[in-house]
Amino acid sequence: MSKVALVTSMTGQDSHYLVEHLLSKGYVVHGIMQCNSLLENDFTEYEYNGQVAPGPNLYVHYGLISDPSFLMDLITTLRPDEIYNIGEGNVNYDECAAPYNSSVSTHIPALRILEAIRFQGLEHKVRYYHSSPSELCSLVNGININEMVTTKYCASETMAMVSDFWTVVNYRNTFGMYACNGILYNHESPYRSERFVTRKISKSLANITLGVEECLYLGNLNALRDWGHTRDYVKMQWSMLQQAKPEDYVFATGVQYTVRQFVIFAALALGIKLRFVGRGIEEKGVIAAIISPIAAALKVGDVVVAVDPRYIRMVDKSKVSANPIKARNTLGWLPETSLQDLVIEMVQADLASAKETIRLKKSG
């Protein structure tokens, strides 16, 4: 008999790859399309192109996780074997901005899901996965930390995420539930929202290559991030729930790159070699050579990247080099996709999309 999985959000890149992976494993998958997402979340566009359309073994339910009756009724009816609380992707809130919204969107749903599981007497049946972001990782007395969690970042969003993490740990230890946290460093894909810098880079450079845009404006080009492919990360989310006992894991490649390096990789994937001149807010990316006919609309010397002070964060979230050794040793965590291959995949998808947009405009 097929296992039943409930995915708490059908919006965003994680759900795309996770649902795909679960279906390949023979699961019956139920996903929640949160009603507020239809109006507020630009990820939902991919619901309408058939990629999450209901079909064999895939069912979509419309409602709000913050609605206790909706959540309780759904868990009562489905009695799932596994629940994946993957959220709707991190929203880049300003420090201490919209504290109530931050708390409601992160902390309360995790607590309500775990309580709903207990209320139905399913605490020894359901396996629960919770996605936690890398912002929870910081430095303790100068030592890199892994599954021990603290933070120096004081935004209300982060406080809610810390509460989420320890709520999962508490329910595991107190009630013996199979509940675990996956601490995920940055994971990207062609389905990443344009609100995130990686997708902004791939889409803008694709448009610039075809002459649709003139320049890509970014913030701190020296910002370091550990980027991996979402497809690799969701496989480990599933793997966590297949273990004999629940544990928390860090998922990361263990390698950091600057935003500038990401830009360079994306430009090369489009047949453009860049050189950077100037420093600070005066830094610019200039075309040094064109090595592919794809970029025929451009010429050597064109400025295609510039710094805009408006995009420089006053308080950047703490980022440290991740150590995914526990996941590697226990789960066999080895990222299958290099950053260069990830960038190529994102750029090719955005280039194809830009070409199609141009074709449609020309055809009226």
CSV table of C-alpha atoms in Angstrom, one decimal:
chain,number,residue,atom,x,y,z
A,1,MET,CA,0.0,0.0,0.0
A,2,SER,CA,1.4,3.4,-0.9
A,3,LYS,CA,2.6,5.8,1.8
A,4,VAL,CA,0.7,9.1,2.1
A,5,ALA,CA,2.6,12.3,2.4
A,6,LEU,CA,1.3,15.8,3.2
A,7,VAL,CA,3.3,18.8,1.9
A,8,THR,CA,2.3,22.0,3.7
A,9,SER,CA,2.9,24.4,0.8
A,10,MET,CA,2.5,23.8,-2.9
A,11,THR,CA,4.2,27.1,-3.7
A,12,GLY,CA,7.9,27.5,-4.4
A,13,GLN,CA,10.8,25.5,-5.6
A,14,ASP,CA,11.0,23.1,-2.7
A,15,SER,CA,7.5,21.8,-3.3
A,16,HIS,CA,8.2,21.3,-7.0
A,17,TYR,CA,11.2,19.0,-6.5
A,18,LEU,CA,9.9,17.4,-3.3
A,19,VAL,CA,6.5,16.4,-4.9
A,20,GLU,CA,8.4,15.1,-7.9
A,21,HIS,CA,10.6,13.0,-5.7
A,22,LEU,CA,7.8,11.6,-3.6
A,23,LEU,CA,5.8,10.6,-6.6
A,24,SER,CA,8.8,8.8,-8.1
A,25,LYS,CA,8.9,6.8,-4.8
A,26,GLY,CA,5.3,5.7,-5.2
A,27,TYR,CA,3.7,8.0,-2.6
A,28,VAL,CA,0.2,9.4,-2.7
A,29,VAL,CA,0.9,13.1,-2.2
A,30,HIS,CA,-1.4,15.7,-0.8
A,31,GLY,CA,-0.3,19.4,-0.9
A,32,ILE,CA,-1.7,22.5,0.6
A,33,MET,CA,-2.2,25.6,-1.6
A,34,GLN,CA,-2.6,28.3,1.0
A,35,CYS,CA,-5.3,30.7,0.1
A,36,ASN,CA,-3.3,33.8,0.9
A,37,SER,CA,-0.6,32.6,-1.5
A,38,LEU,CA,-2.9,33.0,-4.4
A,39,LEU,CA,-2.8,36.8,-3.9
A,40,GLU,CA,0.6,37.4,-2.3
A,41,ASN,CA,3.1,34.8,-3.6
A,42,ASP,CA,4.6,35.0,-7.0
A,43,PHE,CA,5.6,31.4,-6.8
A,44,THR,CA,2.0,30.3,-7.6
A,45,GLU,CA,2.5,31.0,-11.3
A,46,TYR,CA,3.8,27.5,-11.6
A,47,GLU,CA,0.6,26.0,-10.3
A,48,TYR,CA,-1.1,27.2,-13.5
A,49,ASN,CA,1.3,25.7,-16.1
A,50,GLY,CA,0.4,22.2,-15.2
A,51,GLN,CA,3.3,21.3,-13.0
A,52,VAL,CA,1.3,20.8,-9.8
A,53,ALA,CA,-2.1,20.2,-11.4
A,54,PRO,CA,-4.1,17.5,-9.5
A,55,GLY,CA,-3.7,14.0,-11.1
A,56,PRO,CA,-2.9,10.4,-10.2
A,57,ASN,CA,-1.5,10.2,-6.7
A,58,LEU,CA,-1.4,14.0,-6.4
A,59,TYR,CA,-4.1,16.0,-4.7
A,60,VAL,CA,-4.2,19.8,-3.9
A,61,HIS,CA,-6.1,21.2,-1.0
A,62,TYR,CA,-6.9,24.9,-0.6
A,63,GLY,CA,-6.8,26.5,2.8
A,64,LEU,CA,-4.6,28.1,5.5
A,65,ILE,CA,-2.3,26.3,7.9
A,66,SER,CA,-3.1,29.0,10.4
A,67,ASP,CA,-6.7,27.8,10.4
A,68,PRO,CA,-6.8,25.1,13.1
A,69,SER,CA,-10.0,23.5,11.9
A,70,PHE,CA,-8.7,23.2,8.3
A,71,LEU,CA,-5.5,21.6,9.5
A,72,MET,CA,-7.2,19.3,12.0
A,73,ASP,CA,-9.8,18.1,9.4
A,74,LEU,CA,-7.1,17.5,6.8
A,75,ILE,CA,-4.9,15.4,9.1
A,76,THR,CA,-7.9,13.5,10.5
A,77,THR,CA,-9.0,12.6,7.0
A,78,LEU,CA,-5.6,11.8,5.4
A,79,ARG,CA,-3.9,10.2,8.4
A,80,PRO,CA,-0.6,10.7,6.6
A,81,ASP,CA,2.5,8.7,7.1
A,82,GLU,CA,4.8,11.7,6.6
A,83,ILE,CA,4.3,15.5,6.8
A,84,TYR,CA,6.8,17.9,5.2
A,85,ASN,CA,6.5,21.4,6.6
A,86,ILE,CA,8.6,23.2,4.0
A,87,GLY,CA,7.0,26.7,4.5
A,88,GLU,CA,6.7,29.1,1.6
A,89,GLY,CA,10.4,30.2,1.3
A,90,ASN,CA,12.2,32.8,3.3
A,91,VAL,CA,10.9,36.3,3.0
A,92,ASN,CA,13.6,39.0,3.4
A,93,TYR,CA,12.0,41.0,6.2
A,94,ASP,CA,13.8,44.1,7.4
A,95,GLU,CA,15.1,43.8,11.0
A,96,CYS,CA,12.2,43.8,13.5
A,97,ALA,CA,9.7,44.6,10.7
A,98,ALA,CA,6.2,43.0,10.7
A,99,PRO,CA,6.9,40.8,13.8
A,100,TYR,CA,3.4,39.4,14.0
A,101,ASN,CA,3.3,38.4,10.4
A,102,SER,CA,6.8,36.8,10.7
A,103,SER,CA,5.8,34.8,13.8
A,104,VAL,CA,2.5,33.6,12.3
A,105,SER,CA,4.0,32.5,9.1
A,106,THR,CA,6.8,30.5,10.7
A,107,HIS,CA,6.3,29.5,14.4
A,108,ILE,CA,2.6,29.0,14.8
A,109,PRO,CA,2.1,26.5,11.9
A,110,ALA,CA,4.8,24.1,13.2
A,111,LEU,CA,3.2,24.1,16.7
A,112,ARG,CA,-0.3,23.6,15.3
A,113,ILE,CA,0.8,20.7,13.0
A,114,LEU,CA,2.5,18.9,15.9
A,115,GLU,CA,-0.5,19.5,18.2
A,116,ALA,CA,-2.9,18.3,15.5
A,117,ILE,CA,-0.8,15.1,15.1
A,118,ARG,CA,-1.0,14.5,18.9
A,119,PHE,CA,-4.7,15.3,19.1
A,120,GLN,CA,-5.5,12.6,16.6
A,121,GLY,CA,-3.4,10.1,18.4
A,122,LEU,CA,-1.0,9.8,15.5
A,123,GLU,CA,2.2,10.8,17.4
A,124,HIS,CA,3.7,7.3,16.9
A,125,LYS,CA,2.5,7.0,13.2
A,126,VAL,CA,3.3,10.3,11.6
A,127,ARG,CA,6.9,11.3,10.7
A,128,TYR,CA,7.3,15.1,10.7
A,129,TYR,CA,10.0,17.1,8.8
A,130,HIS,CA,10.5,20.8,9.4
A,131,SER,CA,12.6,23.1,7.2
A,132,SER,CA,14.9,25.4,9.1
A,133,PRO,CA,17.0,28.1,7.4
A,134,SER,CA,20.7,28.6,7.7
A,135,GLU,CA,20.2,31.8,9.6
A,136,LEU,CA,20.0,29.7,12.7
A,137,CYS,CA,23.6,28.8,12.4
A,138,SER,CA,26.2,31.2,13.8
A,139,LEU,CA,29.5,31.2,15.8
A,140,VAL,CA,29.8,30.1,19.4
A,141,ASN,CA,33.0,31.3,21.0
A,142,GLY,CA,34.7,31.3,17.6
A,143,ILE,CA,33.9,27.7,16.9
A,144,ASN,CA,31.9,26.5,13.8
A,145,ILE,CA,28.6,24.9,14.9
A,146,ASN,CA,26.4,22.4,13.2
A,147,GLU,CA,23.2,21.0,14.7
A,148,MET,CA,23.8,23.1,17.9
A,149,VAL,CA,21.9,26.3,17.2
A,150,THR,CA,22.2,29.9,18.2
A,151,THR,CA,22.0,33.2,16.4
A,152,LYS,CA,23.3,36.7,16.5
A,153,TYR,CA,20.6,38.1,14.3
A,154,CYS,CA,17.7,39.6,16.3
A,155,ALA,CA,15.0,40.1,13.7
A,156,SER,CA,11.6,38.9,14.7
A,157,GLU,CA,11.6,36.5,11.8
A,158,THR,CA,14.7,34.8,13.2
A,159,MET,CA,13.2,34.6,16.7
A,160,ALA,CA,10.2,32.8,15.3
A,161,MET,CA,12.5,30.4,13.4
A,162,VAL,CA,14.5,29.7,16.6
A,163,SER,CA,11.2,28.9,18.4
A,164,ASP,CA,10.2,26.6,15.5
A,165,PHE,CA,13.4,24.7,15.8
A,166,TRP,CA,13.2,24.1,19.5
A,167,THR,CA,9.5,23.3,19.3
A,168,VAL,CA,10.3,20.4,17.0
A,169,VAL,CA,13.1,19.2,19.4
A,170,ASN,CA,10.8,19.5,22.4
A,171,TYR,CA,8.0,17.4,20.8
A,172,ARG,CA,10.5,14.8,19.8
A,173,ASN,CA,12.0,14.6,23.3
A,174,THR,CA,8.9,15.0,25.4
A,175,PHE,CA,6.3,13.0,23.4
A,176,GLY,CA,8.6,10.6,21.6
A,177,MET,CA,7.4,11.8,18.2
A,178,TYR,CA,9.4,11.3,15.0
A,179,ALA,CA,10.0,15.0,14.4
A,180,CYS,CA,13.2,16.5,13.0
A,181,ASN,CA,14.7,19.7,11.6
A,182,GLY,CA,16.6,20.0,8.3
A,183,ILE,CA,18.8,23.2,8.5
A,184,LEU,CA,19.1,24.1,4.9
A,185,TYR,CA,21.7,26.5,3.5
A,186,ASN,CA,20.9,28.4,0.3
A,187,HIS,CA,19.4,26.1,-2.3
A,188,GLU,CA,18.5,27.4,-5.8
A,189,SER,CA,16.9,26.3,-9.0
A,190,PRO,CA,15.1,27.7,-12.1
A,191,TYR,CA,12.0,27.8,-9.9
A,192,ARG,CA,13.6,30.2,-7.4
A,193,SER,CA,11.6,33.4,-7.0
A,194,GLU,CA,13.0,36.5,-8.6
A,195,ARG,CA,13.0,38.1,-5.2
A,196,PHE,CA,16.2,36.2,-4.5
A,197,VAL,CA,19.5,37.3,-5.8
A,198,THR,CA,20.4,34.2,-7.7
A,199,ARG,CA,17.3,34.2,-9.9
A,200,LYS,CA,17.5,37.9,-10.3
A,201,ILE,CA,21.0,37.5,-11.7
A,202,SER,CA,20.1,34.6,-14.1
A,203,LYS,CA,17.0,36.3,-15.4
A,204,SER,CA,18.5,39.8,-15.8
A,205,LEU,CA,21.6,38.6,-17.5
A,206,ALA,CA,19.5,36.4,-19.9
A,207,ASN,CA,17.4,39.5,-20.7
A,208,ILE,CA,20.6,41.7,-21.1
A,209,THR,CA,22.0,39.1,-23.5
A,210,LEU,CA,19.0,39.4,-25.8
A,211,GLY,CA,18.9,43.2,-25.5
A,212,VAL,CA,15.7,43.3,-23.4
A,213,GLU,CA,17.5,44.9,-20.4
A,214,GLU,CA,20.5,47.1,-20.2
A,215,CYS,CA,22.1,46.6,-16.7
A,216,LEU,CA,21.8,44.3,-13.7
A,217,TYR,CA,21.8,46.2,-10.4
A,218,LEU,CA,23.0,44.5,-7.2
A,219,GLY,CA,24.0,45.2,-3.6
A,220,ASN,CA,27.0,43.8,-1.9
A,221,LEU,CA,29.0,41.8,-4.5
A,222,ASN,CA,31.3,40.5,-1.8
A,223,ALA,CA,28.5,38.8,0.2
A,224,LEU,CA,29.3,35.1,0.7
A,225,ARG,CA,26.8,32.3,0.4
A,226,ASP,CA,26.8,28.5,0.2
A,227,TRP,CA,24.6,27.6,-2.8
A,228,GLY,CA,23.4,24.2,-3.8
A,229,HIS,CA,20.6,22.8,-6.0
A,230,THR,CA,17.2,22.4,-4.5
A,231,ARG,CA,16.8,19.0,-6.2
A,232,ASP,CA,19.6,17.6,-4.1
A,233,TYR,CA,18.3,19.1,-0.9
A,234,VAL,CA,14.8,17.7,-1.1
A,235,LYS,CA,16.1,14.2,-1.6
A,236,MET,CA,17.7,14.5,1.8
A,237,GLN,CA,14.5,15.9,3.3
A,238,TRP,CA,12.9,12.6,2.3
A,239,SER,CA,15.9,10.6,3.5
A,240,MET,CA,15.7,12.1,7.0
A,241,LEU,CA,12.3,10.5,7.5
A,242,GLN,CA,13.5,7.1,6.4
A,243,GLN,CA,16.0,6.7,9.3
A,244,ALA,CA,15.5,4.5,12.3
A,245,LYS,CA,15.4,7.5,14.7
A,246,PRO,CA,14.7,11.2,14.1
A,247,GLU,CA,17.6,13.6,14.2
A,248,ASP,CA,18.4,17.1,13.0
A,249,TYR,CA,20.8,17.7,10.1
A,250,VAL,CA,22.6,20.5,8.4
A,251,PHE,CA,22.5,20.5,4.6
A,252,ALA,CA,25.1,22.5,2.6
A,253,THR,CA,27.8,22.1,0.1
A,254,GLY,CA,30.4,23.3,2.5
A,255,VAL,CA,31.8,25.8,-0.1
A,256,GLN,CA,31.1,29.5,-0.2
A,257,TYR,CA,31.1,31.8,-3.2
A,258,THR,CA,30.6,35.6,-3.5
A,259,VAL,CA,27.7,37.2,-5.4
A,260,ARG,CA,30.3,38.4,-7.8
A,261,GLN,CA,31.4,34.9,-8.6
A,262,PHE,CA,27.8,33.8,-9.2
A,263,VAL,CA,27.5,36.7,-11.7
A,264,ILE,CA,30.7,35.6,-13.5
A,265,PHE,CA,29.5,32.0,-13.8
A,266,ALA,CA,26.1,33.2,-15.1
A,267,ALA,CA,27.7,35.5,-17.7
A,268,LEU,CA,30.1,32.8,-18.9
A,269,ALA,CA,27.0,30.5,-19.4
A,270,LEU,CA,25.7,33.2,-21.8
A,271,GLY,CA,29.0,33.5,-23.6
A,272,ILE,CA,30.2,36.7,-21.9
A,273,LYS,CA,33.5,37.3,-20.1
A,274,LEU,CA,33.3,40.0,-17.5
A,275,ARG,CA,35.9,42.2,-15.7
A,276,PHE,CA,35.1,44.2,-12.7
A,277,VAL,CA,36.4,47.7,-12.2
A,278,GLY,CA,36.0,50.2,-9.3
A,279,ARG,CA,35.4,49.5,-5.7
A,280,GLY,CA,32.4,49.6,-3.3
A,281,ILE,CA,29.3,51.3,-4.7
A,282,GLU,CA,31.4,52.4,-7.8
A,283,GLU,CA,32.1,48.8,-8.8
A,284,LYS,CA,30.9,47.8,-12.3
A,285,GLY,CA,30.9,44.7,-14.4
A,286,VAL,CA,32.2,45.4,-17.9
A,287,ILE,CA,32.1,43.0,-20.9
A,288,ALA,CA,35.7,42.0,-21.6
A,289,ALA,CA,35.0,39.5,-24.4
A,290,ILE,CA,32.0,37.9,-26.1
A,291,ILE,CA,32.6,34.2,-26.8
A,292,SER,CA,29.3,33.1,-28.1
A,293,PRO,CA,26.8,34.3,-30.7
A,294,ILE,CA,24.1,34.2,-28.1
A,295,ALA,CA,25.3,37.6,-26.9
A,296,ALA,CA,25.3,39.2,-30.3
A,297,ALA,CA,23.2,42.2,-29.1
A,298,LEU,CA,26.1,43.2,-26.8
A,299,LYS,CA,29.6,44.6,-27.4
A,300,VAL,CA,32.9,44.7,-25.6
A,301,GLY,CA,33.0,47.6,-23.1
A,302,ASP,CA,29.3,47.5,-22.3
A,303,VAL,CA,28.6,48.0,-18.6
A,304,VAL,CA,26.1,45.2,-17.7
A,305,VAL,CA,26.5,45.0,-13.9
A,306,ALA,CA,26.4,47.9,-11.3
A,307,VAL,CA,26.0,48.4,-7.6
A,308,ASP,CA,22.9,50.1,-6.3
A,309,PRO,CA,23.2,51.2,-2.7
A,310,ARG,CA,19.4,50.6,-2.2
A,311,TYR,CA,20.1,46.9,-2.4
A,312,ILE,CA,22.8,46.8,0.2
A,313,ARG,CA,21.4,45.5,3.5
A,314,MET,CA,22.0,47.6,6.6
A,315,VAL,CA,22.2,44.4,8.7
A,316,ASP,CA,23.1,41.3,6.7
A,317,LYS,CA,22.2,37.9,8.2
A,318,SER,CA,25.0,36.1,9.8
A,319,LYS,CA,26.6,33.5,7.5
A,320,VAL,CA,29.2,31.0,8.4
A,321,SER,CA,30.9,28.2,6.6
A,322,ALA,CA,28.6,25.2,7.0
A,323,ASN,CA,29.8,21.7,8.1
A,324,PRO,CA,27.4,19.1,6.8
A,325,ILE,CA,29.6,16.2,8.0
A,326,LYS,CA,26.8,14.6,10.0
A,327,ALA,CA,24.5,14.4,7.0
A,328,ARG,CA,27.3,13.1,4.9
A,329,ASN,CA,28.2,10.3,7.3
A,330,THR,CA,24.7,9.3,8.3
A,331,LEU,CA,22.6,10.0,5.2
A,332,GLY,CA,25.3,9.8,2.5
A,333,TRP,CA,24.8,13.5,1.7
A,334,LEU,CA,26.8,14.4,-1.3
A,335,PRO,CA,25.5,17.2,-3.6
A,336,GLU,CA,25.2,16.0,-7.1
A,337,THR,CA,25.1,19.4,-8.8
A,338,SER,CA,28.0,21.8,-8.8
A,339,LEU,CA,27.4,25.5,-8.6
A,340,GLN,CA,28.5,26.0,-12.2
A,341,ASP,CA,26.1,23.4,-13.4
A,342,LEU,CA,23.3,24.9,-11.3
A,343,VAL,CA,24.0,28.4,-12.8
A,344,ILE,CA,24.0,27.0,-16.3
A,345,GLU,CA,20.6,25.3,-15.7
A,346,MET,CA,19.1,28.5,-14.3
A,347,VAL,CA,20.5,30.7,-17.1
A,348,GLN,CA,19.3,28.3,-19.8
A,349,ALA,CA,15.8,28.3,-18.4
A,350,ASP,CA,15.6,32.1,-18.2
A,351,LEU,CA,17.1,32.5,-21.6
A,352,ALA,CA,14.5,30.2,-23.1
A,353,SER,CA,11.8,32.1,-21.3
A,354,ALA,CA,13.1,35.5,-22.5
A,355,LYS,CA,13.2,34.2,-26.1
A,356,GLU,CA,9.7,33.0,-25.9
A,357,THR,CA,8.5,36.3,-24.5
A,358,ILE,CA,10.2,38.1,-27.4
A,359,ARG,CA,8.6,35.7,-29.9
A,360,LEU,CA,5.1,36.3,-28.4
A,361,LYS,CA,5.5,40.0,-28.5
A,362,LYS,CA,6.6,39.9,-32.2
A,363,SER,CA,3.7,37.7,-33.1
A,364,GLY,CA,1.3,40.1,-31.4
